[in-house]
PDB file of C-alpha atoms and ligand atoms in Angstrom:
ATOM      1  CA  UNK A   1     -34.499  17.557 -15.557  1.00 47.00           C
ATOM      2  CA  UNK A   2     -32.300  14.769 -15.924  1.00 57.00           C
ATOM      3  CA  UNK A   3     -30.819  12.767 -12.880  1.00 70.00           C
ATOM      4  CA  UNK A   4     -28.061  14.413 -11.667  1.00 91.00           C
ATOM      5  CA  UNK A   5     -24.229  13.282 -12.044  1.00 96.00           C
ATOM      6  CA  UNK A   6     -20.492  13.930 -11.388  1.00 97.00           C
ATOM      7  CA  UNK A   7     -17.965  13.250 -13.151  1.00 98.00           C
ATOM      8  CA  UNK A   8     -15.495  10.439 -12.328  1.00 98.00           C
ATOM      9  CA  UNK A   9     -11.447  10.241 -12.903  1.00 98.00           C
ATOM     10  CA  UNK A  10      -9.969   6.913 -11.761  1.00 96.00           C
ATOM     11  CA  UNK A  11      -6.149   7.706 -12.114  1.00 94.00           C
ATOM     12  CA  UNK A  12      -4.215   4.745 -12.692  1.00 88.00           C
ATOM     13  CA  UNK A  13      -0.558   3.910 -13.406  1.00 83.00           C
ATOM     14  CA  UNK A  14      -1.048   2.722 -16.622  1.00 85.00           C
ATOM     15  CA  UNK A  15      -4.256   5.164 -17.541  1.00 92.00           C
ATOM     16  CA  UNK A  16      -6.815   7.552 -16.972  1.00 95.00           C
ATOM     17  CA  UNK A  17     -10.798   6.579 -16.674  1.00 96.00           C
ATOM     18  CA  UNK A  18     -13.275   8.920 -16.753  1.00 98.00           C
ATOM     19  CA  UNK A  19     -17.089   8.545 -16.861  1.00 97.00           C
ATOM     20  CA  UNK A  20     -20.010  10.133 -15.808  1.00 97.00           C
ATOM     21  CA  UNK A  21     -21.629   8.836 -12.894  1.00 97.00           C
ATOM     22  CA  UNK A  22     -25.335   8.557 -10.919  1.00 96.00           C
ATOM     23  CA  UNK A  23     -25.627   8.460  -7.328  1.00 95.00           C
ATOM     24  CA  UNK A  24     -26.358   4.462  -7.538  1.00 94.00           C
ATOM     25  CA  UNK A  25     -22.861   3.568  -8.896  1.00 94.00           C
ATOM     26  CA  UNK A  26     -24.405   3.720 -12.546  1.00 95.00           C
ATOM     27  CA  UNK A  27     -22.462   5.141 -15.330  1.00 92.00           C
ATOM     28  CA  UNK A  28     -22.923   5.601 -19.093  1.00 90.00           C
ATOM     29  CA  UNK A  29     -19.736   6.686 -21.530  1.00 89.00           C
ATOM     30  CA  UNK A  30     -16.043   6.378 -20.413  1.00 95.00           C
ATOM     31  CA  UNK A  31     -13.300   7.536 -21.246  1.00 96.00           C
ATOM     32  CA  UNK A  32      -9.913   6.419 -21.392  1.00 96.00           C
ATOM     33  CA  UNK A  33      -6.570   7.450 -22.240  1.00 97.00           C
ATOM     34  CA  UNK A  34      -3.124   6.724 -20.888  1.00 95.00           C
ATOM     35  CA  UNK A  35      -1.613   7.926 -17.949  1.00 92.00           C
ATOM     36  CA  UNK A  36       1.672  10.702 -18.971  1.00 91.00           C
ATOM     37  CA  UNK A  37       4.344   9.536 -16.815  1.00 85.00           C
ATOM     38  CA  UNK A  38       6.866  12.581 -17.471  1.00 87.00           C
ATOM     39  CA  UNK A  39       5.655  14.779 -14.972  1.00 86.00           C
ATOM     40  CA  UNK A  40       2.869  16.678 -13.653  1.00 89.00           C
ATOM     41  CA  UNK A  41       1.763  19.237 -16.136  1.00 92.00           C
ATOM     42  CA  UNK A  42       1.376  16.072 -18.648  1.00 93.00           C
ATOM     43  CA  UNK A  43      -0.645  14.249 -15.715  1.00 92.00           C
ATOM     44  CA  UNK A  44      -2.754  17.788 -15.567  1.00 93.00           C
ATOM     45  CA  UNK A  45      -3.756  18.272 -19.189  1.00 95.00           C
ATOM     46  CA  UNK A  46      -5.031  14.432 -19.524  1.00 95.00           C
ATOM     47  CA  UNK A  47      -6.800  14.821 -16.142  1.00 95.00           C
ATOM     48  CA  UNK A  48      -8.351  18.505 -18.254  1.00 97.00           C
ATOM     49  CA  UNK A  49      -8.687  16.689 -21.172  1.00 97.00           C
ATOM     50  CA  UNK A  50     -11.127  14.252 -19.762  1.00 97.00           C
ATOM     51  CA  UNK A  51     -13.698  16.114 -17.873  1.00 97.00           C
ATOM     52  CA  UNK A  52     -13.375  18.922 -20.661  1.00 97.00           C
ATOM     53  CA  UNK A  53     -14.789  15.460 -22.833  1.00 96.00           C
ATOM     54  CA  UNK A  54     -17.588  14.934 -20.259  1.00 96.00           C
ATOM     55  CA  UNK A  55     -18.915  18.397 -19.421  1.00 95.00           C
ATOM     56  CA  UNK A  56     -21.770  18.940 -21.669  1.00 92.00           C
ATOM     57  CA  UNK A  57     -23.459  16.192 -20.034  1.00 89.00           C
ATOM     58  CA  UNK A  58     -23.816  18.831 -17.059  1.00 91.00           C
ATOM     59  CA  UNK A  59     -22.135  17.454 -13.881  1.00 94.00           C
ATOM     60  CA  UNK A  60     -22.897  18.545 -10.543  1.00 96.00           C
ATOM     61  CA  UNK A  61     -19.170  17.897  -9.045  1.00 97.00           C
ATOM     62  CA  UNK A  62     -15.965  16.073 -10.005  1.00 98.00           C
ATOM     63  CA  UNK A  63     -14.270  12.812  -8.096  1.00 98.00           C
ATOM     64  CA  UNK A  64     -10.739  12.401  -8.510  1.00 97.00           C
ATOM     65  CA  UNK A  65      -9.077   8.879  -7.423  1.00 96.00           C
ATOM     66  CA  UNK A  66      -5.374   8.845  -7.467  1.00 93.00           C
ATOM     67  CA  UNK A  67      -2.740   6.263  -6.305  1.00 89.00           C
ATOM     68  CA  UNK A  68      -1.205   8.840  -4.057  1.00 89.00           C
ATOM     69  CA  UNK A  69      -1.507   9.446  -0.168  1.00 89.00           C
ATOM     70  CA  UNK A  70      -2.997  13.071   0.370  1.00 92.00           C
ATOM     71  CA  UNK A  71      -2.325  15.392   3.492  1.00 91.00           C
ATOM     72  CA  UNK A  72      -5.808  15.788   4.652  1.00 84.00           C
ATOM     73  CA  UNK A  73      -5.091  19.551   6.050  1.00 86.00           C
ATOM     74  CA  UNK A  74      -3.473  20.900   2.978  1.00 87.00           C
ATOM     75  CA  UNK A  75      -5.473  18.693   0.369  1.00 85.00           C
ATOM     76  CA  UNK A  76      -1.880  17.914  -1.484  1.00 90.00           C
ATOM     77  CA  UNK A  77      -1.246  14.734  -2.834  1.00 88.00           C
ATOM     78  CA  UNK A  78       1.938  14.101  -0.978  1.00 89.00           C
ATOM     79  CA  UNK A  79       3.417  10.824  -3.183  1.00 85.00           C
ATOM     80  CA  UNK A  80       3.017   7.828  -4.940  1.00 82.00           C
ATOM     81  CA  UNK A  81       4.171   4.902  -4.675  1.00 71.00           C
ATOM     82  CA  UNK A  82       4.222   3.645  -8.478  1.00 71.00           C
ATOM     83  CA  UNK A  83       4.106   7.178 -10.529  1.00 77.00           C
ATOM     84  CA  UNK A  84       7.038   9.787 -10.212  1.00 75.00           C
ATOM     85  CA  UNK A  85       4.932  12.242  -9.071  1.00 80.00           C
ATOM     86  CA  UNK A  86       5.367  14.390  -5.564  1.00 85.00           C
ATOM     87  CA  UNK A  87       3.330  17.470  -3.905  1.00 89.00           C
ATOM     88  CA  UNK A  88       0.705  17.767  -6.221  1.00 87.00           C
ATOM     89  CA  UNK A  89      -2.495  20.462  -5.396  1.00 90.00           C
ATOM     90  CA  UNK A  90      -4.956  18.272  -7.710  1.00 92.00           C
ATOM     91  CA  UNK A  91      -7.808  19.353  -6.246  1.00 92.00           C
ATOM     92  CA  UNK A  92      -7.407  23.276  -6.449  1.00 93.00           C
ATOM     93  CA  UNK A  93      -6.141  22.838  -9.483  1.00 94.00           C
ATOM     94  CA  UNK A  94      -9.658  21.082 -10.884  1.00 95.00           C
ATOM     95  CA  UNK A  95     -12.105  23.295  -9.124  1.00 95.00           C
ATOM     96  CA  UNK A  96      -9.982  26.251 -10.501  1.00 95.00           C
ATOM     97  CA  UNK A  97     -10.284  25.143 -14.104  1.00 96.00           C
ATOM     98  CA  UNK A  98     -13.731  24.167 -13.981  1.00 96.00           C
ATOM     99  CA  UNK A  99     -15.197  25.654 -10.992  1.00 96.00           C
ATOM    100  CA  UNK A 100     -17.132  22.922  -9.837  1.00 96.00           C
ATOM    101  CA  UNK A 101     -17.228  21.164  -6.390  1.00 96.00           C
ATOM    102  CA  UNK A 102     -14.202  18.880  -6.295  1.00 96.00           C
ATOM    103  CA  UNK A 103     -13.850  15.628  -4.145  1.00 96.00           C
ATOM    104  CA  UNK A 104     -10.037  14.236  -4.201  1.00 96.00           C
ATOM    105  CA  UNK A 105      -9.002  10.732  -2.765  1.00 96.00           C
ATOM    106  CA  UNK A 106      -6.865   8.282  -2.845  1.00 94.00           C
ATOM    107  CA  UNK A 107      -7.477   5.331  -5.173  1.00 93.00           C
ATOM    108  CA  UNK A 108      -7.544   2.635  -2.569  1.00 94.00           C
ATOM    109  CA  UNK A 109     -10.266   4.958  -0.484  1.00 96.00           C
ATOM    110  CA  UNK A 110     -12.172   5.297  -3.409  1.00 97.00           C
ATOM    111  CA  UNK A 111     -12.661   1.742  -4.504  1.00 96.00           C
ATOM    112  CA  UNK A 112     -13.521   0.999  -0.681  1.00 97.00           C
ATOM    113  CA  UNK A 113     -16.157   3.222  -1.113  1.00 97.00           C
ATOM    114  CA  UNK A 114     -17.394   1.787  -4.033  1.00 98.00           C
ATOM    115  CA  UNK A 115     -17.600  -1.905  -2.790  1.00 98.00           C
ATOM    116  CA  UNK A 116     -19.190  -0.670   0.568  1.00 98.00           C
ATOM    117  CA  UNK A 117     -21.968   1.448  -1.371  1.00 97.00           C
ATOM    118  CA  UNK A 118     -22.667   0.040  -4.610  1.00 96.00           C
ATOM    119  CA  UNK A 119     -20.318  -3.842  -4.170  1.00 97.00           C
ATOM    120  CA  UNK A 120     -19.991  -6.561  -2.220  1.00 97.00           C
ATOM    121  CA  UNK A 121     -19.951  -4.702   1.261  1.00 98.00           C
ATOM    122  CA  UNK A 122     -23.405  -2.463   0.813  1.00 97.00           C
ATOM    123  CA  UNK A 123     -24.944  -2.493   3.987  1.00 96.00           C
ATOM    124  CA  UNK A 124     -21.800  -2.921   6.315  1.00 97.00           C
ATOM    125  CA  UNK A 125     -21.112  -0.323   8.916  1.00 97.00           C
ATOM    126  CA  UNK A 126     -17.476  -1.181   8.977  1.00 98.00           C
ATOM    127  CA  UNK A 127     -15.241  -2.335   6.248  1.00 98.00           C
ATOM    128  CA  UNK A 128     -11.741  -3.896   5.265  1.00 98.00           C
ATOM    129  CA  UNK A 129     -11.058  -3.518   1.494  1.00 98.00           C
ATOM    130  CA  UNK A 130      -8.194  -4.440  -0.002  1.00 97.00           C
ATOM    131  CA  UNK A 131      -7.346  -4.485  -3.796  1.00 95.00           C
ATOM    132  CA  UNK A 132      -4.609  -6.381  -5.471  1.00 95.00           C
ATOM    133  CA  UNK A 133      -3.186  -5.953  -8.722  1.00 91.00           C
ATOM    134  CA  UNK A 134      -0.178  -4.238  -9.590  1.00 87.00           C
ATOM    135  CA  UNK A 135       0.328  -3.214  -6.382  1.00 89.00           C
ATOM    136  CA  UNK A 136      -1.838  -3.935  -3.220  1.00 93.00           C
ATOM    137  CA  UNK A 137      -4.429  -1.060  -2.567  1.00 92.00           C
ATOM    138  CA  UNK A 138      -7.211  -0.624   0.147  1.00 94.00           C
ATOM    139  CA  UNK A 139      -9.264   1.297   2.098  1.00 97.00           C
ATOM    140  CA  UNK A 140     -11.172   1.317   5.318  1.00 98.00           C
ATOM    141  CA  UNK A 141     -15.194   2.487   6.135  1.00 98.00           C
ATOM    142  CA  UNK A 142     -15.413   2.572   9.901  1.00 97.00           C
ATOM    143  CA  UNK A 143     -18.369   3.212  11.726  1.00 97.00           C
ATOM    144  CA  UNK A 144     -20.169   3.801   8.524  1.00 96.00           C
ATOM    145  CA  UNK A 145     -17.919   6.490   7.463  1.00 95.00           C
ATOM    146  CA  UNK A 146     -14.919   6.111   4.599  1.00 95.00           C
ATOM    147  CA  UNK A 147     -12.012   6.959   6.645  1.00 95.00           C
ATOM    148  CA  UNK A 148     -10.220   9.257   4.974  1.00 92.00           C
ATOM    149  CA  UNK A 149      -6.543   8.947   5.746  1.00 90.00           C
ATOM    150  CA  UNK A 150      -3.510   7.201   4.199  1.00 89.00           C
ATOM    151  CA  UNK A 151      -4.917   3.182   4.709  1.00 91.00           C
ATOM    152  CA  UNK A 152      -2.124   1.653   2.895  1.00 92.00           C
ATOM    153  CA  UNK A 153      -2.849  -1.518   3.988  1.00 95.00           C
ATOM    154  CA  UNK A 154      -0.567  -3.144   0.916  1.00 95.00           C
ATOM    155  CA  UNK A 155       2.475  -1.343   3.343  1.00 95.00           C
ATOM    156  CA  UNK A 156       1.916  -4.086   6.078  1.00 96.00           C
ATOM    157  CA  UNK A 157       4.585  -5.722   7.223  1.00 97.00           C
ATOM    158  CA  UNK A 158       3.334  -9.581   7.389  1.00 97.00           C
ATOM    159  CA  UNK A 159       7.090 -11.027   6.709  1.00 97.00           C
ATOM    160  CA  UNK A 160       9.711  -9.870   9.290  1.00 97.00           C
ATOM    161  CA  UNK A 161      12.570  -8.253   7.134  1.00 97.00           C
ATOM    162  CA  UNK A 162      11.020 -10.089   4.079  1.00 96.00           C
ATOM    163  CA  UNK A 163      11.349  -9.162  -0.154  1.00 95.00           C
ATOM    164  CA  UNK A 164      11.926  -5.408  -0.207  1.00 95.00           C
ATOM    165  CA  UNK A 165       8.902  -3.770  -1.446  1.00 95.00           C
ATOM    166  CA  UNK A 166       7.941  -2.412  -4.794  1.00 87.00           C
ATOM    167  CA  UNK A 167       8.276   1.108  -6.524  1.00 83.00           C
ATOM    168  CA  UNK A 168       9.563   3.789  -4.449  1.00 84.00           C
ATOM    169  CA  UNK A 169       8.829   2.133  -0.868  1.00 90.00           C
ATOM    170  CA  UNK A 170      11.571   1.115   0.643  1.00 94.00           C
ATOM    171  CA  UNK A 171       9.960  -1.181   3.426  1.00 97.00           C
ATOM    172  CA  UNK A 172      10.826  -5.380   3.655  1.00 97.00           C
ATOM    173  CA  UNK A 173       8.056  -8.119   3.535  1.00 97.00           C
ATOM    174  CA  UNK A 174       5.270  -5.602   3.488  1.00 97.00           C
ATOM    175  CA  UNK A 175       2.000  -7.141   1.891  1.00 97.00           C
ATOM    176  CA  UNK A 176       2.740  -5.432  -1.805  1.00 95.00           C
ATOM    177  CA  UNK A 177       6.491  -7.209  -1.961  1.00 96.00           C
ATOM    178  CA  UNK A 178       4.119 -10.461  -1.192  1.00 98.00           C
ATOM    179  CA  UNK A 179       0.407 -11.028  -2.355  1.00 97.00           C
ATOM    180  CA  UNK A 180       0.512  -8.188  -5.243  1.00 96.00           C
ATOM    181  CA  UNK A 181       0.034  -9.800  -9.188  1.00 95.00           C
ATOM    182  CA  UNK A 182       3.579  -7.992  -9.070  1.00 95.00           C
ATOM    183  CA  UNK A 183       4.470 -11.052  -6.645  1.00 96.00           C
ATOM    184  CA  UNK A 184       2.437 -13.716  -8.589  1.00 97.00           C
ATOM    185  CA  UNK A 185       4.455 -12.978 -11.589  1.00 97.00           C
ATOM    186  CA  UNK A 186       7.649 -13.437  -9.812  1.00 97.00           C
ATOM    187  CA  UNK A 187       6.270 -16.669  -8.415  1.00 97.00           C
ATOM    188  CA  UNK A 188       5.554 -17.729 -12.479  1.00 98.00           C
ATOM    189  CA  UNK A 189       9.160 -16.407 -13.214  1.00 98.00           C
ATOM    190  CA  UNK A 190      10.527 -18.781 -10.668  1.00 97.00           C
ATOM    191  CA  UNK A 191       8.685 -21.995 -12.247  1.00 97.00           C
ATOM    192  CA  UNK A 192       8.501 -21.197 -15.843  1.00 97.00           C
ATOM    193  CA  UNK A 193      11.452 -18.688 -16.426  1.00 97.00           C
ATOM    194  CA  UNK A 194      11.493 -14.909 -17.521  1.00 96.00           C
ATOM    195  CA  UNK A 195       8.497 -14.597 -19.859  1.00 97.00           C
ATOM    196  CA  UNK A 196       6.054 -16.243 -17.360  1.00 97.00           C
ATOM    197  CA  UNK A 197       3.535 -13.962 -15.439  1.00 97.00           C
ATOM    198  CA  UNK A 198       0.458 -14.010 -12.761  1.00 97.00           C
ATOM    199  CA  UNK A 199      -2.042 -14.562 -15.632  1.00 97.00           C
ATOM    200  CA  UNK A 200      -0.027 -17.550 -16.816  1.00 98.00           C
ATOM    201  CA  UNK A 201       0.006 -18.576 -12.707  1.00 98.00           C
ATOM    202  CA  UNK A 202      -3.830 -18.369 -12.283  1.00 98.00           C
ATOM    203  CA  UNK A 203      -4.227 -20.439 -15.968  1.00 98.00           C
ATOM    204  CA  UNK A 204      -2.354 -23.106 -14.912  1.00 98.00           C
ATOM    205  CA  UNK A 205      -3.705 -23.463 -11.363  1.00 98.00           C
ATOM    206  CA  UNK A 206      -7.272 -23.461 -13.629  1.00 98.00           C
ATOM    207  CA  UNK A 207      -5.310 -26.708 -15.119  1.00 98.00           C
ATOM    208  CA  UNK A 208      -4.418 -28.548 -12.111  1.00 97.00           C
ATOM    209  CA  UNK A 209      -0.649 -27.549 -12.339  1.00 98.00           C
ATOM    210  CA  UNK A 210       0.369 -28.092  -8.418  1.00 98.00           C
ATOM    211  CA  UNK A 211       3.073 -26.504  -8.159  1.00 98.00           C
ATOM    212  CA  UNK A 212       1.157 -23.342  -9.463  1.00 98.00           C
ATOM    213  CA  UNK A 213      -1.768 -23.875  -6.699  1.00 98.00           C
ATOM    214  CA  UNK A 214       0.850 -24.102  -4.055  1.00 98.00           C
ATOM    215  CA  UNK A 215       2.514 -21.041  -5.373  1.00 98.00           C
ATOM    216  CA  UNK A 216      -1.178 -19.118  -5.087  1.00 98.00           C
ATOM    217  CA  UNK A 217      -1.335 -20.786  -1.450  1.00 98.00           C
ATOM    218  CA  UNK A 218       1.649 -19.042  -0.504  1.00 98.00           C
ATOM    219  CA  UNK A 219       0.364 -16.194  -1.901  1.00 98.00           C
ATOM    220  CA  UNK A 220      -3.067 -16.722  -0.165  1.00 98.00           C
ATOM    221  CA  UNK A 221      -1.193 -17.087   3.408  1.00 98.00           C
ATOM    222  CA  UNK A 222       0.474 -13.794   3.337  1.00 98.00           C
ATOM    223  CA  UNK A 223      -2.730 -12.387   2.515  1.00 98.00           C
ATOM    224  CA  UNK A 224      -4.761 -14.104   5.097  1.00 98.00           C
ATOM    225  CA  UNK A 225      -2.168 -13.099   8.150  1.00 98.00           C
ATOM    226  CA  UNK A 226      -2.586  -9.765   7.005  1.00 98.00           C
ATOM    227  CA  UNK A 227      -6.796 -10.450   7.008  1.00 98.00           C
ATOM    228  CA  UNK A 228      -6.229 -11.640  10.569  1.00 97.00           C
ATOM    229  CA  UNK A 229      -4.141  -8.878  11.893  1.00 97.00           C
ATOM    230  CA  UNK A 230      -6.583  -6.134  10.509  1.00 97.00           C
ATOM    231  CA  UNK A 231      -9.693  -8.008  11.677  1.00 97.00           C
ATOM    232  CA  UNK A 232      -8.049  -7.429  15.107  1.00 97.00           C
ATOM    233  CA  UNK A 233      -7.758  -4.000  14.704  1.00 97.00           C
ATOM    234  CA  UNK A 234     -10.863  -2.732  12.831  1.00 96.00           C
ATOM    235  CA  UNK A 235     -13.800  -6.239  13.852  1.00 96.00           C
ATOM    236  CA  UNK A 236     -15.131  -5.098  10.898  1.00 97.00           C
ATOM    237  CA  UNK A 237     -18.373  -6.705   9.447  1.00 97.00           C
ATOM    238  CA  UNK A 238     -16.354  -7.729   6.004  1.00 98.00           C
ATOM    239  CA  UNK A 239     -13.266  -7.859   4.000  1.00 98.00           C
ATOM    240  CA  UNK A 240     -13.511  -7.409   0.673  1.00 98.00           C
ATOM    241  CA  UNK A 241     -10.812  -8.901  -1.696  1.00 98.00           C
ATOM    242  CA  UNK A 242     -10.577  -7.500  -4.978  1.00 96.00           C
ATOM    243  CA  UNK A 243      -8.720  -5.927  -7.931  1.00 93.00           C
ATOM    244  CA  UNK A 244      -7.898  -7.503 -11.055  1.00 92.00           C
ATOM    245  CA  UNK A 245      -5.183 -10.608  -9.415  1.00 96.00           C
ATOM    246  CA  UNK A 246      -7.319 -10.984  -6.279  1.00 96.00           C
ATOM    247  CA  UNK A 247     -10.392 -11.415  -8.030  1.00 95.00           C
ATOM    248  CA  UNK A 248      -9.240 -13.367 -10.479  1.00 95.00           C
ATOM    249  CA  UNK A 249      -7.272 -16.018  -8.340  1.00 97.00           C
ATOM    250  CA  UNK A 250      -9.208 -15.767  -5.334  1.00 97.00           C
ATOM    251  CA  UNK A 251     -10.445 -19.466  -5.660  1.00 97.00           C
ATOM    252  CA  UNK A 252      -6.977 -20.298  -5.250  1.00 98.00           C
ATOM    253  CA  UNK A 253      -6.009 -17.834  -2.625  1.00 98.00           C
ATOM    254  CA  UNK A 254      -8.995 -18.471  -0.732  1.00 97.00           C
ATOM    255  CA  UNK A 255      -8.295 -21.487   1.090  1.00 98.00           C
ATOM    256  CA  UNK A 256      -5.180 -20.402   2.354  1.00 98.00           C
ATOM    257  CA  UNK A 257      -6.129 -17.171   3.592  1.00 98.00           C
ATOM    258  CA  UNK A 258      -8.924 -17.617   5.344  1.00 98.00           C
ATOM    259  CA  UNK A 259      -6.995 -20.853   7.400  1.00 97.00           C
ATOM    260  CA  UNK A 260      -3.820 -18.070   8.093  1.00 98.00           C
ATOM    261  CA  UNK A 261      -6.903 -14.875   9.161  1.00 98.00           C
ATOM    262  CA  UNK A 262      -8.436 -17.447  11.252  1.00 97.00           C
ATOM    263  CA  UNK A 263      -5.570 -18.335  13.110  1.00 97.00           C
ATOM    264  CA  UNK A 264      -4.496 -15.026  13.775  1.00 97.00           C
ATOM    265  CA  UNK A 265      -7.938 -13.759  14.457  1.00 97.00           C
ATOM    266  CA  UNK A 266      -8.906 -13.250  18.550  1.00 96.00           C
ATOM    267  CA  UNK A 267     -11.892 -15.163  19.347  1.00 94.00           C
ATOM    268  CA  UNK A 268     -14.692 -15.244  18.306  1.00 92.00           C
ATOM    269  CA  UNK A 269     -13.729 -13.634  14.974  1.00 89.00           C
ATOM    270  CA  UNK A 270     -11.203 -16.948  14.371  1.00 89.00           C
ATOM    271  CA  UNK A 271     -14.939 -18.038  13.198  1.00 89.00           C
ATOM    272  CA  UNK A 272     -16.971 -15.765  11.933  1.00 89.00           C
ATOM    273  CA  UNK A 273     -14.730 -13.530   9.975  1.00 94.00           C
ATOM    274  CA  UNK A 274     -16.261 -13.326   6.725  1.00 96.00           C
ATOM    275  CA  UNK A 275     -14.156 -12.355   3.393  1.00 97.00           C
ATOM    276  CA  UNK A 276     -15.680 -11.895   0.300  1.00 97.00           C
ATOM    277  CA  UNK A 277     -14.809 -11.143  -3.712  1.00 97.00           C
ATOM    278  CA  UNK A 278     -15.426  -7.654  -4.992  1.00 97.00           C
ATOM    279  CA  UNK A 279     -18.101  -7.298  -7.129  1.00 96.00           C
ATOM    280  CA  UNK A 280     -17.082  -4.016  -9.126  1.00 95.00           C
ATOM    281  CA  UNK A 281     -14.260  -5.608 -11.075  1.00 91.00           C
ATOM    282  CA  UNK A 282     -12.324  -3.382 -13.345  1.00 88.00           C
ATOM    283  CA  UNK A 283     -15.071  -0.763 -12.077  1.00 94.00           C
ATOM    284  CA  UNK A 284     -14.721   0.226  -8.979  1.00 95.00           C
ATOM    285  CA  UNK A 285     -12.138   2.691  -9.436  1.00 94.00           C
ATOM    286  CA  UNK A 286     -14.377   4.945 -11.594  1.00 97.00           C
ATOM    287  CA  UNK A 287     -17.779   4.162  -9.345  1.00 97.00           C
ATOM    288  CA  UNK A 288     -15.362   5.096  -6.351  1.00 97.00           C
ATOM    289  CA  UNK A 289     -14.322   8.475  -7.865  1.00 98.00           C
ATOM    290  CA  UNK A 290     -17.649   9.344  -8.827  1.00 98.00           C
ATOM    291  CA  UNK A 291     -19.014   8.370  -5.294  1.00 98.00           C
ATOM    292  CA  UNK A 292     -16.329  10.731  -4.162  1.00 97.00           C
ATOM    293  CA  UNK A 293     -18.010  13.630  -6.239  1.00 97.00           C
ATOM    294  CA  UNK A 294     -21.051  13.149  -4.566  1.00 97.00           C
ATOM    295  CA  UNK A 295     -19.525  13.452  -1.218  1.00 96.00           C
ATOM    296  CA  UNK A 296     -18.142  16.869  -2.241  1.00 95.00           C
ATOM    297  CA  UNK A 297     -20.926  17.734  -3.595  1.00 95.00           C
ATOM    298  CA  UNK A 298     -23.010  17.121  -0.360  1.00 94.00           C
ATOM    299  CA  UNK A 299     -20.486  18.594   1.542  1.00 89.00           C
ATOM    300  CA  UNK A 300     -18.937  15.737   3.385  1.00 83.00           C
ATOM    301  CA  UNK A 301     -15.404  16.648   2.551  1.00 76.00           C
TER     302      UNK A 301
HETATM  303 ZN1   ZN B 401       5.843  -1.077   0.896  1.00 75.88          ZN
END
């Protein structure tokens, strides 16, 4: 009999991965194909499309992750922040079609799973995880449980009445309008002019360019005020700081943020606090979607 598996489906702004997963966070062929931003029933047949792809290989569930907040009652996926998409049943919709169990989460949830079970938080009974890129992600495992509601930690406010935020939010200063690679480009645009970005940012802080690092130090402050205000709320054992702009500039972020979570931290966290890189890169989206499968398969959800 061979081990068994789910099926994975990391829903993204810019695409759809899907991949069969193991238990351990192990995966063998993905898939990946854009993400149809003209309205659901595009959204549906690509999310079909994929696990039709991936069937043979006999899954035991499905794991959605998708960058909307979900009403845990109803199971809808309520909105999203960065796709036009509102009041979506994706989950009956799945198990319908295929008739398998059918795990649905948000994206930020997911990936916090991922880093807590198969990343750079295994063994952690509580957990901050945050994920910038785009937009600023995260999710939170408390008392050794993902907790399963809306965690949008990137909707923080940590600038009174600062830059509104991004996409359809319509908040000021929250983390996203601040420390996403959204913000880091802007930062590049202010320096180098229109065609400059976050990658360009992070290359020339890699050269030495100061006024580049102090940019990312900026950056890195936001983030660590909001690192000190969660650790206040949650004491949790780590924070994990990943995605593709935190993990790729965290060297230059790091400073920074841990000086601004410190300060804001209550004793005797304003020593210990501990905040680490992800380890499931590009990843953890997929692992995390799979790792929800599992949990519907086991019935935790
Ligand atoms: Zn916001």
């Amino acid at each position: 009999m061979p081990p068994e598996s789910v099926i994975g489906v990391d829903v993204g702004g810019t695409k759809i991965r899907a991949g069969t997963i193991a238990r351990d966070g192990s995966f063998g062929r993905v898939i990946d194909v854009e993400t149809p931003t003209d309205g659901p029933e595009p959204l549906f047949e690509a999310l079909f499309g994929v696990v039709e792809q991936l069937l043979a290989e006999g899954p035991a569930a499905i794991g959605i992750g998708i960058p909307m907040n979900i009403d845990r009652r109803t199971g809808i996926a309520l909105s999203a922040a960065n796709l036009p998409l509102v009041s979506l049943d994706v989950g009956a919709r799945v198990r319908d079609r295929f008739d398998l169990p059918v795990g649905l989460e948000n994206d930020g949830n997911a990936t916090a799973l991922a880093e807590w079970r198969c990343g750079a938080a295994r063994g952690a009974s509580d957990v901050v995880a945050l994920a910038l890129g785009t937009g600023v992600g995260g999710g939170l495992v408390l008392d050794g449980r993902l907790f399963r509601g809306w965690a949008e930690i990137g909707h923080l406010v940590v600038e009174a009445d600062g830059p509104r935020c991004q996409g359809n939010c319509h908040g000021h200063g929250h983390l996203e309008s601040l420390v996403s690679g959204e913000a880091a480009s802007r930062a590049a645009q202010e320096l180098w002019g229109a065609e400059a970005d976050a990658h360009r940012l992070v290359r020339e802080a890699e050269g030495g360019d100061a006024e580049a690092r102090a940019a990312l130090g900026r950056i890195g402050h936001f983030l660590g005020l909001a690192i000190g205000s969660l650790w206040n709320v949650f004491s949790p054992d780590v924070v994990v700081v990943g995605g593709g702009f935190g993990a790729g500039a965290w060297r230059f972020l790091e400073e920074s943020a841990l000086a601004a979570a410190r300060r804001e931290a209550l004793r005797p966290a304003d020593e210990s606090l501990r905040v680490v890189v992800a380890e499931l890169g590009d990843d953890a989206g997929l692992v995390g979607a799979g790792l929800v499968g599992f949990e519907a398969l086991d019935g935790m959800r």
